[in-house]
PDB file of C-alpha atoms in Angstrom:
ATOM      1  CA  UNK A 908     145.926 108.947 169.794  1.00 48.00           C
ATOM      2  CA  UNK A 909     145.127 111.792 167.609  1.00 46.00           C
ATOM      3  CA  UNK A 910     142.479 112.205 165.541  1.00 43.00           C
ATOM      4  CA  UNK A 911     140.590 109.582 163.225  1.00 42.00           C
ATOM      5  CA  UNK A 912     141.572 109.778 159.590  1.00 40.00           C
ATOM      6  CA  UNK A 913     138.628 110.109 156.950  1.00 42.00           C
ATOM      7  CA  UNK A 914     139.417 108.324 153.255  1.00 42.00           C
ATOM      8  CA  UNK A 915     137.115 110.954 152.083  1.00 42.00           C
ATOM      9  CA  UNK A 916     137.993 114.608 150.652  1.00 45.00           C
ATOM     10  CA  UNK A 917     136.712 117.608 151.613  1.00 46.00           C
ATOM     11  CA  UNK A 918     133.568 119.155 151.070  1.00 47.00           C
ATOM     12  CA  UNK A 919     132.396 120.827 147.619  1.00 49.00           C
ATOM     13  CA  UNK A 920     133.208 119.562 144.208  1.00 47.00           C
ATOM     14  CA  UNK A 921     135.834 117.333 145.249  1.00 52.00           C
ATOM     15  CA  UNK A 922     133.698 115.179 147.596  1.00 48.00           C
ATOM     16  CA  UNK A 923     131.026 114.906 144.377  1.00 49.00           C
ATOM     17  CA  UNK A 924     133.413 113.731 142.042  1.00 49.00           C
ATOM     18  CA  UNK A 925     135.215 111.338 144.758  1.00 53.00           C
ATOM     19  CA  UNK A 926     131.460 110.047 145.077  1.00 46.00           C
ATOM     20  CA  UNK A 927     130.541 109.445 141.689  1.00 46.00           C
ATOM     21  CA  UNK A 928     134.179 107.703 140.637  1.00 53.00           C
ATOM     22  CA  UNK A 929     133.404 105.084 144.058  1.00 53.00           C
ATOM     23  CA  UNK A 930     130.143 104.416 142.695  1.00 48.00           C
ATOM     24  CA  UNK A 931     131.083 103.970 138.931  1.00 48.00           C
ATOM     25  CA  UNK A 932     133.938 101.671 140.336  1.00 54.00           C
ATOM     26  CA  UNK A 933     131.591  99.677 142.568  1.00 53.00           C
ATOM     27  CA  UNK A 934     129.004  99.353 139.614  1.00 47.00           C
ATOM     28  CA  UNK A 935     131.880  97.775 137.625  1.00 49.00           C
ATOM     29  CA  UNK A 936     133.027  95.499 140.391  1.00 51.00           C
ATOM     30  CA  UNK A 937     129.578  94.156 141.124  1.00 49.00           C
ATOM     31  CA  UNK A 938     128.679  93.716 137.287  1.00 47.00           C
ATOM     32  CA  UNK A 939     132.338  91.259 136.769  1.00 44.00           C
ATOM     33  CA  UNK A 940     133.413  92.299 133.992  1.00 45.00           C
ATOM     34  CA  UNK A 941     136.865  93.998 133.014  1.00 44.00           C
ATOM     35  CA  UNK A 942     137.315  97.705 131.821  1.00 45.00           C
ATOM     36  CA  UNK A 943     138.562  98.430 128.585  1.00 46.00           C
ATOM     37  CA  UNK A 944     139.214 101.619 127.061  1.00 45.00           C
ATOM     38  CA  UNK A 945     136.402 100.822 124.103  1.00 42.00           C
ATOM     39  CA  UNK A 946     133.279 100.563 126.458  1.00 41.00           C
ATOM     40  CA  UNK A 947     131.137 101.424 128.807  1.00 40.00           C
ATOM     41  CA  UNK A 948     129.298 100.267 131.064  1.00 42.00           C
ATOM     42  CA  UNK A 949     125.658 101.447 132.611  1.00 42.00           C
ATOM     43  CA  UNK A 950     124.385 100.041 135.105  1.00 47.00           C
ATOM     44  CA  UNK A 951     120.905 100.604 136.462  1.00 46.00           C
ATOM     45  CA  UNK A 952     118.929  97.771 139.663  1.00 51.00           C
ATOM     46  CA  UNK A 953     121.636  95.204 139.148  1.00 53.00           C
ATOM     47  CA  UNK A 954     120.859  94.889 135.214  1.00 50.00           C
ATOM     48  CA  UNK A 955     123.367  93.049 133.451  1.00 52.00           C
ATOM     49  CA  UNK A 956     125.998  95.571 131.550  1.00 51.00           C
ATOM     50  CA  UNK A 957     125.278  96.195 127.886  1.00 48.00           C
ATOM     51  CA  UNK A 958     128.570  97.370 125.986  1.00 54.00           C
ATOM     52  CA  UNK A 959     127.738 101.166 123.910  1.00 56.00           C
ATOM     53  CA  UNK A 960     130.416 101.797 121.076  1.00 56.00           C
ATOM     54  CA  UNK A 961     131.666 105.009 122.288  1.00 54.00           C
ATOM     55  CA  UNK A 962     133.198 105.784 118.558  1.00 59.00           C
ATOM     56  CA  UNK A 963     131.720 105.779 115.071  1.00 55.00           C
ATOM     57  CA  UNK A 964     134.056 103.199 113.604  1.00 58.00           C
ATOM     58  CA  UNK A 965     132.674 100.555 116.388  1.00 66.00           C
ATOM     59  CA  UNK A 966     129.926 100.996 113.801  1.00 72.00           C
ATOM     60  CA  UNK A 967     131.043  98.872 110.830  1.00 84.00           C
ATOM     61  CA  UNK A 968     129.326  99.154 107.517  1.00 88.00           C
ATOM     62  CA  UNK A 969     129.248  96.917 104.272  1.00 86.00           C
ATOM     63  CA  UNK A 970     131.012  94.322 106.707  1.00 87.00           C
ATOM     64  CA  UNK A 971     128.349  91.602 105.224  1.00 87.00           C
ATOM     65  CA  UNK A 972     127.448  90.968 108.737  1.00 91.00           C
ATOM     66  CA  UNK A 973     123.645  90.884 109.184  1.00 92.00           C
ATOM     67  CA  UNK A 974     124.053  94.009 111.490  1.00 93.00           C
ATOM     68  CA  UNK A 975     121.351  96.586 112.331  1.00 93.00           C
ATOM     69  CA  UNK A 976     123.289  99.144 110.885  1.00 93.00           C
ATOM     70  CA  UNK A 977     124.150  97.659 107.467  1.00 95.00           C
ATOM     71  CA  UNK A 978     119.972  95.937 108.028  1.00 96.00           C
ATOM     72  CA  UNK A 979     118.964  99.942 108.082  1.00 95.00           C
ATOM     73  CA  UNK A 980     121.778 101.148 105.264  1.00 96.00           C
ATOM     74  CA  UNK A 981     120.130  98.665 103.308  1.00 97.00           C
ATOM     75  CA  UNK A 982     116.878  99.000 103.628  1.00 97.00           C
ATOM     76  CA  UNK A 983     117.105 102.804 103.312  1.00 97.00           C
ATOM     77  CA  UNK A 984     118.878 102.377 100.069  1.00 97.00           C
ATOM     78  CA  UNK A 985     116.516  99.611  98.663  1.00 98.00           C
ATOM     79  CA  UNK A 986     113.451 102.321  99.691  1.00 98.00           C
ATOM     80  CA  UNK A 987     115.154 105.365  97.745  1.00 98.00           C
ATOM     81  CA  UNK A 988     115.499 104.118  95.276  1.00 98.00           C
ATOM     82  CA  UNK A 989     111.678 102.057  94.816  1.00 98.00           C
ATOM     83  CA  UNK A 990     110.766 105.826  96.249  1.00 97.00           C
ATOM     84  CA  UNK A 991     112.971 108.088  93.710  1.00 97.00           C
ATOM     85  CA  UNK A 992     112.218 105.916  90.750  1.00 97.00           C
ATOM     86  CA  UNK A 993     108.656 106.112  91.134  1.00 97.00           C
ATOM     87  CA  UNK A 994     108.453 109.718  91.305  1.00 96.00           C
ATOM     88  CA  UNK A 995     110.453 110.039  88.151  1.00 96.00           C
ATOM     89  CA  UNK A 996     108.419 107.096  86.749  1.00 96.00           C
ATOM     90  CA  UNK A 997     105.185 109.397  86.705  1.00 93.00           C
ATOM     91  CA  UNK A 998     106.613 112.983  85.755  1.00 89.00           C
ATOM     92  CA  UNK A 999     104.776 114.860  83.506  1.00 81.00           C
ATOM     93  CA  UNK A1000     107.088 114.940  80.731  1.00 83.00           C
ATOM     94  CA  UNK A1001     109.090 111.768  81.571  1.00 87.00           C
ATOM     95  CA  UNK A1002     110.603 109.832  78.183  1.00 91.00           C
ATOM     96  CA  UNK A1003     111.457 106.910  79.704  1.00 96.00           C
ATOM     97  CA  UNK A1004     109.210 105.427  82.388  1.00 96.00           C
ATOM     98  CA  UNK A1005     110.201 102.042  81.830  1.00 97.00           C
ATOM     99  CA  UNK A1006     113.454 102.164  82.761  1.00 97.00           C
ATOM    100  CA  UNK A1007     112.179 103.929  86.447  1.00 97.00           C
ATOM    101  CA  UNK A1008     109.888 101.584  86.845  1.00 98.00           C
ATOM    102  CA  UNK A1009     112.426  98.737  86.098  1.00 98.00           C
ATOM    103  CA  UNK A1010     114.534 100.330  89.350  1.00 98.00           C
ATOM    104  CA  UNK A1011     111.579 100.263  91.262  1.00 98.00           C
ATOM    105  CA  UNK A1012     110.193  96.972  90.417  1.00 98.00           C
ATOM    106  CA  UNK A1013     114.485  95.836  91.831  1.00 98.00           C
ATOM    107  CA  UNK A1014     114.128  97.978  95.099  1.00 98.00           C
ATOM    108  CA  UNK A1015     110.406  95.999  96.169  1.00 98.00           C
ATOM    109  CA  UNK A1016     111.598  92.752  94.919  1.00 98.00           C
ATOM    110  CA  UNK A1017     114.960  92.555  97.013  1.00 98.00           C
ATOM    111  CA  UNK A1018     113.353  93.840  99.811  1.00 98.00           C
ATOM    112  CA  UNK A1019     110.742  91.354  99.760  1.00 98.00           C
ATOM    113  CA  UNK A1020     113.060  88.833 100.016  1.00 97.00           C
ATOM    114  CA  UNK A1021     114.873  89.288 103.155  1.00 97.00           C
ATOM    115  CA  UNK A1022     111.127  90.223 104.611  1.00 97.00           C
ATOM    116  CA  UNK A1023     110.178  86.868 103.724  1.00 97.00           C
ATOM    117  CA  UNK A1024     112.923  85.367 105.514  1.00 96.00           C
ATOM    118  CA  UNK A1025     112.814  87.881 108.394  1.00 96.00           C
ATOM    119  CA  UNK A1026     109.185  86.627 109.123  1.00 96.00           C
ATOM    120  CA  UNK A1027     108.742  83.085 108.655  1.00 95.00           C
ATOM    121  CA  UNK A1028     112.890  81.916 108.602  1.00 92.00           C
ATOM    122  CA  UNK A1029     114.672  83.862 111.264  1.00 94.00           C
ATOM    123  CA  UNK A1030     117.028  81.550 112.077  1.00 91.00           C
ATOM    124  CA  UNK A1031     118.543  81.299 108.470  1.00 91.00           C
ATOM    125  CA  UNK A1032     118.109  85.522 107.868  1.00 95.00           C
ATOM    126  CA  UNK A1033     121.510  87.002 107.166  1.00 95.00           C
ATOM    127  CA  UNK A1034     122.342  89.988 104.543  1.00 95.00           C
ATOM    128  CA  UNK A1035     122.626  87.575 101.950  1.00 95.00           C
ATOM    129  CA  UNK A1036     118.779  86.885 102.109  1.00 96.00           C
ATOM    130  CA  UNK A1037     118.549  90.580 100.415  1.00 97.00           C
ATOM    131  CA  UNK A1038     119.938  88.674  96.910  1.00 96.00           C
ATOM    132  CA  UNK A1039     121.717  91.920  96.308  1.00 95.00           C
ATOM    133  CA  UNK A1040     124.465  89.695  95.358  1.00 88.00           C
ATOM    134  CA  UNK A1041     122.580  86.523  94.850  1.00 86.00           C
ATOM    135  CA  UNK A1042     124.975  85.407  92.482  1.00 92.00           C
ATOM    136  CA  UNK A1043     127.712  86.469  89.730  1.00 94.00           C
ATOM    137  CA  UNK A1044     125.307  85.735  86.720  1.00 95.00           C
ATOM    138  CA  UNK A1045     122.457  87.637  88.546  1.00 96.00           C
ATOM    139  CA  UNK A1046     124.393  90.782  88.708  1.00 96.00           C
ATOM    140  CA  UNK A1047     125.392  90.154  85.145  1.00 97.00           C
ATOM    141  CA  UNK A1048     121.901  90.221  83.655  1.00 97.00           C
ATOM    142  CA  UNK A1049     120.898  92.584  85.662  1.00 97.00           C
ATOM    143  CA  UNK A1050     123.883  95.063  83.989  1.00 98.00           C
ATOM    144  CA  UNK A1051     123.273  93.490  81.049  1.00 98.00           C
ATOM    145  CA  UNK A1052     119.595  94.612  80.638  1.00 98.00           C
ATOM    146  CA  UNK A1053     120.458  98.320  82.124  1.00 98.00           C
ATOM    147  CA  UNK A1054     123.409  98.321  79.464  1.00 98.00           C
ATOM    148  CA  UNK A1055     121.304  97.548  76.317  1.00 98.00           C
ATOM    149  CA  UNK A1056     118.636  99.854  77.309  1.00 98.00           C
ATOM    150  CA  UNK A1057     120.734 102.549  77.402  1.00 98.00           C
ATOM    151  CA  UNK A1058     122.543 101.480  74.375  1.00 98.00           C
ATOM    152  CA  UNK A1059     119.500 101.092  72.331  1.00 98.00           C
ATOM    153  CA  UNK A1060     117.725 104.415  73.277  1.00 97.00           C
ATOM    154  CA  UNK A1061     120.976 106.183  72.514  1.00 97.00           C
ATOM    155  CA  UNK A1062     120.886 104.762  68.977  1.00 97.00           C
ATOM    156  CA  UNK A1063     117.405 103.407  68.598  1.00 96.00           C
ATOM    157  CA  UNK A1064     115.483 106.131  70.974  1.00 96.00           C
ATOM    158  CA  UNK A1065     112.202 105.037  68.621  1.00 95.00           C
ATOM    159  CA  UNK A1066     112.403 101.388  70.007  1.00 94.00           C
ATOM    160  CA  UNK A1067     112.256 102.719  73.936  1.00 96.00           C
ATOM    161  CA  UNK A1068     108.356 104.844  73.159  1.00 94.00           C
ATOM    162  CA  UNK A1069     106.164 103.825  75.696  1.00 95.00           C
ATOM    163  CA  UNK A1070     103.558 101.454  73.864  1.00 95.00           C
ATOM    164  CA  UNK A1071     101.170  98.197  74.521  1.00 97.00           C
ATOM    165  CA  UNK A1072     104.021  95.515  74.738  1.00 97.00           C
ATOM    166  CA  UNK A1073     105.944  97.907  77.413  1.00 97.00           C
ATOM    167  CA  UNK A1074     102.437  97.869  79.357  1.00 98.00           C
ATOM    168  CA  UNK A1075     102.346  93.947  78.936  1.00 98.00           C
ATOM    169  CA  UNK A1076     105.919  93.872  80.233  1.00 98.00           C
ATOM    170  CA  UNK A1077     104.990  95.940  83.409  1.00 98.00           C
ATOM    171  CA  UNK A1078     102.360  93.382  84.178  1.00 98.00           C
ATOM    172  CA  UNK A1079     104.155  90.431  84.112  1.00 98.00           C
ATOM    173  CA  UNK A1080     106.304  92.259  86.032  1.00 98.00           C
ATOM    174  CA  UNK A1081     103.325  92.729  88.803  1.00 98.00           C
ATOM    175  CA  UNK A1082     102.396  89.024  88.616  1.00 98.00           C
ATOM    176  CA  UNK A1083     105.614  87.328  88.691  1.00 98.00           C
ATOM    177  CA  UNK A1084     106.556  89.539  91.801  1.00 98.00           C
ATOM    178  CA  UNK A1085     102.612  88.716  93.454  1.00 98.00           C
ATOM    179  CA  UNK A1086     103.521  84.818  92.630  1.00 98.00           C
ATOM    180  CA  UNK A1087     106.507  84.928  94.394  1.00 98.00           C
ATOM    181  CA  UNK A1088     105.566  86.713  97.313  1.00 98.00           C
ATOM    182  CA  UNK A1089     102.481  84.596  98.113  1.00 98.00           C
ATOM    183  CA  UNK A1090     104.418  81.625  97.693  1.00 98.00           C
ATOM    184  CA  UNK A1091     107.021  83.057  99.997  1.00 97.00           C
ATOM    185  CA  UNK A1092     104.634  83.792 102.936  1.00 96.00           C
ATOM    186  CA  UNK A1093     102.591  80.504 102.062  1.00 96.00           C
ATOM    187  CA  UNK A1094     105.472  78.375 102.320  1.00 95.00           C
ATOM    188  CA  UNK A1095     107.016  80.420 105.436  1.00 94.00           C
ATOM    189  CA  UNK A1096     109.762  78.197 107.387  1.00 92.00           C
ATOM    190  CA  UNK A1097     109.597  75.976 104.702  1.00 92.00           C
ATOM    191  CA  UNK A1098     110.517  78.116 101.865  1.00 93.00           C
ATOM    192  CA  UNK A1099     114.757  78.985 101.690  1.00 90.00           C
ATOM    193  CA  UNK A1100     116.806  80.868  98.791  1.00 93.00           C
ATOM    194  CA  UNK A1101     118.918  77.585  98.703  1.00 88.00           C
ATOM    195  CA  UNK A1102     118.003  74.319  98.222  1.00 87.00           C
ATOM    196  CA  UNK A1103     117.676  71.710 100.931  1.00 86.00           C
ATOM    197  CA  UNK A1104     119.838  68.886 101.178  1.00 84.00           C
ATOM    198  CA  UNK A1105     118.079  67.150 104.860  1.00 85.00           C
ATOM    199  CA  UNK A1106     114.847  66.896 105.919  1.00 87.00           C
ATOM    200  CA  UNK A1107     114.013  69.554 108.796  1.00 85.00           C
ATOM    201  CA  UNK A1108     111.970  68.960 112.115  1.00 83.00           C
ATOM    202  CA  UNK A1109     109.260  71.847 110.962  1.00 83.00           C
ATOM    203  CA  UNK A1110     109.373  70.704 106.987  1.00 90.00           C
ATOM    204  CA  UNK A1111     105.946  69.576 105.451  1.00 95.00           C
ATOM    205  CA  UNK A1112     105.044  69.577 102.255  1.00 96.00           C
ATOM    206  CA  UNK A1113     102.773  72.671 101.105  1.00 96.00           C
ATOM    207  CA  UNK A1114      99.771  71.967  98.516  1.00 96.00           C
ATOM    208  CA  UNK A1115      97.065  74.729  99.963  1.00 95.00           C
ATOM    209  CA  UNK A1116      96.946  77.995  98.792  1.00 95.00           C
ATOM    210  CA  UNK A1117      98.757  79.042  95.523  1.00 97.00           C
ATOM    211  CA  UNK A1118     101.058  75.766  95.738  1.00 98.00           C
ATOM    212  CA  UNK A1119      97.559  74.074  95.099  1.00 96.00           C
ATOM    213  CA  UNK A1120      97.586  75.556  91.559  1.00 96.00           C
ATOM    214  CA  UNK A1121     101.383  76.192  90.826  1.00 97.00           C
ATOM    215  CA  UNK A1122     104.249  73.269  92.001  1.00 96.00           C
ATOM    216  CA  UNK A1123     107.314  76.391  92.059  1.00 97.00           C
ATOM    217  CA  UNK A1124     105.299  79.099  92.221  1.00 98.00           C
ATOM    218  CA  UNK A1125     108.368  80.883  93.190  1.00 98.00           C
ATOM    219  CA  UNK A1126     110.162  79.941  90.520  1.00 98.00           C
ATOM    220  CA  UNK A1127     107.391  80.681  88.096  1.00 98.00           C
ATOM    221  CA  UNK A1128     107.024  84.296  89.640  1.00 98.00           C
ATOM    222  CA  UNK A1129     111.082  84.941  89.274  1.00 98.00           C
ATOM    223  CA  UNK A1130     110.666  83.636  85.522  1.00 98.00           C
ATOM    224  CA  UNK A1131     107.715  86.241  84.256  1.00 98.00           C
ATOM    225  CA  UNK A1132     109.378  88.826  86.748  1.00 98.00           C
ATOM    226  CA  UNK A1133     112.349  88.651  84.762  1.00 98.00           C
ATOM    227  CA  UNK A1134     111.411  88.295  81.500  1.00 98.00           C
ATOM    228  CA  UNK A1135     108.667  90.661  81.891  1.00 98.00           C
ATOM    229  CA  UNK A1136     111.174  93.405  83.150  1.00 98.00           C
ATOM    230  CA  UNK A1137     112.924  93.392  79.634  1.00 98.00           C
ATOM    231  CA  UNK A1138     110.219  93.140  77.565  1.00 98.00           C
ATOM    232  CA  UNK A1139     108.657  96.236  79.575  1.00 98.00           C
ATOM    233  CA  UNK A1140     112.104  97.927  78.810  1.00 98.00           C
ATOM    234  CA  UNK A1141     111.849  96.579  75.347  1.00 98.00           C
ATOM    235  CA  UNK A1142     115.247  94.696  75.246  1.00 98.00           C
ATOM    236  CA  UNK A1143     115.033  92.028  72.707  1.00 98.00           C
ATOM    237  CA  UNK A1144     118.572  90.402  72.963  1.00 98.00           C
ATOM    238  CA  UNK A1145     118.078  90.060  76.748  1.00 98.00           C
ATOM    239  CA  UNK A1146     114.699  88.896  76.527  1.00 98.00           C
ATOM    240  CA  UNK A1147     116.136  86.426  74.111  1.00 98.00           C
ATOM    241  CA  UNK A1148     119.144  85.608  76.378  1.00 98.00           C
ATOM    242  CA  UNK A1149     117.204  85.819  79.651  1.00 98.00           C
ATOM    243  CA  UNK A1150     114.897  82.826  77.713  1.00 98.00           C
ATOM    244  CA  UNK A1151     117.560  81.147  77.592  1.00 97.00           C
ATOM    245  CA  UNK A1152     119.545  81.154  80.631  1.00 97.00           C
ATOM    246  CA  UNK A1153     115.898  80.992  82.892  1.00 97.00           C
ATOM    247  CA  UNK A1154     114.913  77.725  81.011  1.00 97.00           C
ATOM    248  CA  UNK A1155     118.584  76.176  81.703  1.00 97.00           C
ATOM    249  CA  UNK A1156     118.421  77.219  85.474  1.00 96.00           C
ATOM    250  CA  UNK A1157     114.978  76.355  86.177  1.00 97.00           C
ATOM    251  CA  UNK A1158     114.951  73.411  84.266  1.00 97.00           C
ATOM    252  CA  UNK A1159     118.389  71.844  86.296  1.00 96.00           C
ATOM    253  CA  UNK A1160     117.263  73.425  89.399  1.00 96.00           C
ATOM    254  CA  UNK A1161     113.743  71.929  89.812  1.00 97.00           C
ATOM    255  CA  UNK A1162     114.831  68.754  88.578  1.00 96.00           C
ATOM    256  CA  UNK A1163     117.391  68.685  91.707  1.00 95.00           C
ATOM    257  CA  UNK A1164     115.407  70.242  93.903  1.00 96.00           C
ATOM    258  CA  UNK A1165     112.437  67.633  93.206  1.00 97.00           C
ATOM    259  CA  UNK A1166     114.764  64.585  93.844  1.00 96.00           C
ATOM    260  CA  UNK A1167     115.303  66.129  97.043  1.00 95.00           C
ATOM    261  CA  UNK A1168     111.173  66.406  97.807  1.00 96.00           C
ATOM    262  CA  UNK A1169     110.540  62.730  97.137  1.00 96.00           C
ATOM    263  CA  UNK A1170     113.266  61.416  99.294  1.00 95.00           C
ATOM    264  CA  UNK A1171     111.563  63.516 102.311  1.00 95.00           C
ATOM    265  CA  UNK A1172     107.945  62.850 101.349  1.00 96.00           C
ATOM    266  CA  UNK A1173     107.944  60.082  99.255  1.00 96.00           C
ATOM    267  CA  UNK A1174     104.207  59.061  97.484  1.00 97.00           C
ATOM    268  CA  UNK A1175     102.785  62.484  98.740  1.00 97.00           C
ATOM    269  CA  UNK A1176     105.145  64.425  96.545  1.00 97.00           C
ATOM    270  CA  UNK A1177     104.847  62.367  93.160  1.00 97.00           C
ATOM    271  CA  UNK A1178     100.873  62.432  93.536  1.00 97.00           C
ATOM    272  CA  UNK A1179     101.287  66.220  93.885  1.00 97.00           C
ATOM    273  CA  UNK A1180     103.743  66.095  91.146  1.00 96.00           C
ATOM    274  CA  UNK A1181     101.388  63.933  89.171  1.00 96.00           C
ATOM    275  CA  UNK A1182      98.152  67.368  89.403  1.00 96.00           C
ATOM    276  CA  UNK A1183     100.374  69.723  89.041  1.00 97.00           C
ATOM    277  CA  UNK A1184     102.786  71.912  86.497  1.00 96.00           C
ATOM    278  CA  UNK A1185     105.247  74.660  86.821  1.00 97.00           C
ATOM    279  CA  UNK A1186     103.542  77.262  85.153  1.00 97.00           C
ATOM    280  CA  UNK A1187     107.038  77.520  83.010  1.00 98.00           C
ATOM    281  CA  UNK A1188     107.192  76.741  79.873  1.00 96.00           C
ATOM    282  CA  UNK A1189     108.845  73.560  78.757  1.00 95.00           C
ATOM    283  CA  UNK A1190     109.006  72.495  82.380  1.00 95.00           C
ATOM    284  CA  UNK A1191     106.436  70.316  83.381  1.00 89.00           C
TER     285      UNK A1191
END
């Protein structure tokens, strides 16, 4: 009988790399899962294996999937620009603060919003709860009021000086977006961008806090935010259409939404109803 036969290569580098392929084949076979060409696996004390994209279009952007990378492409871009239009907001020399500021007061209030929900409503968070594209007619006023400014200081560069009503504007701007964030992170898993149809498990009705003075304090904060933004930028058609359109939304919206609260809370709701207002006007 002649000698035994060994499985195993030589000595050297071959006998390393024959090693380290077994043991990257065993890890695979003990973790059950198939190879693919697209991942690997690491395995480290029997840890369950955790797929790594091994190429940078496993990293898909702008996807509208609520993704870490499009979270941090995001969030970088809602921070540069809060960031950059500060900083040109406050130059020494700067004609036009008031439009800055207006791209500054955007980049805190959308990322306020998907905070909010991050915190207090996890389970409902997606990349929609940034309100980037909230909704056609947002995105429309929104290039409405940058399209008149620029319009009007082209032609009318007199009517964009930095004055008293601009300074008024700016404020409103500062309350509205205070309103809404307190009501926000009172409310917490109760409050949602969309009105609710059912009656959750963890819904009760809020009255402390700043829903003790204001019924939609959300709503009111969105209002003066708004029309405080053009009157800070000193657009008087959009403050006039803004008027407008904010009086028809809120107006059909509460109502709605307010049929909804007295079919899950029933006499608690109208008696807060009852010592309460909006803080809108025209709305009670």
């Amino acid at each position: 009988m002649g000698p035994p036969t060994s499985t195993t290569p030589g000595t050297g580098a071959q006998a390393r790399s024959h090693l380290l392929n077994t043991a990257y084949n065993n890890a695979n076979n003990n973790n059950g899962d198939d190879d693919n060409d697209n991942t690997i696996y690491y395995n480290s004390n029997r840890r369950p294996a955790t797929p790594v994209p091994v190429s940078i279009t496993d990293f898909r952007l702008f996807d509208g999937e609520n993704s870490p990378q499009n979270i941090a492409v995001y969030g970088f871009g809602l921070g540069a620009l809060f960031g950059g239009s500060v900083i040109l907001a406050t130059m020494v020399g700067t004609s036009i603060p008031q439009f800055w500021l207006f791209l500054a007061a955007l980049g805190v209030f959308h990322s306020l919003e998907y905070i909010a929900i991050a915190l207090f409503n996890p389970t409902k968070l997606k990349l929609d709860s940034f309100l980037l594209n909230h909704s056609p007619e947002y995105s429309a006023a929104t290039a409405a009021g940058i399209t008149e400014f620029l319009i009007e200081l082209y032609f009318f560069p007199q009517l964009k000086s930095w004055g008293l009503l601009n300074k008024i504007g700016l404020v409103m701007v500062i309350i509205g977006q205070a309103a809404r964030t307190l009501a926000m992170f009172s409310a917490k898993s109760n409050f949602s961008h969309h009105v609710e149809f059912y009656k959750e498990e963890h819904h009760v009705l809020v009255t402390d806090g700043i829903y003790s003075l204001l019924r939609h304090p959300s709503y009111f904060g969105f209002y003066y935010w708004a029309l405080g933004s053009q009157l800070m930028m000193m657009n008087p058609v959009c403050i006039v259409g803004f008027a407008g359109a904010l009086h028809h939304f809120f107006s059909e919206r509460i109502q709605y939404e307010e049929q909804c609260l007295v079919r899950f809370f029933g006499q608690s709701y109208r008696d807060y109803q009852a010592r309460t207002h909006t803080g809108i006007p025209l709305i009670k």
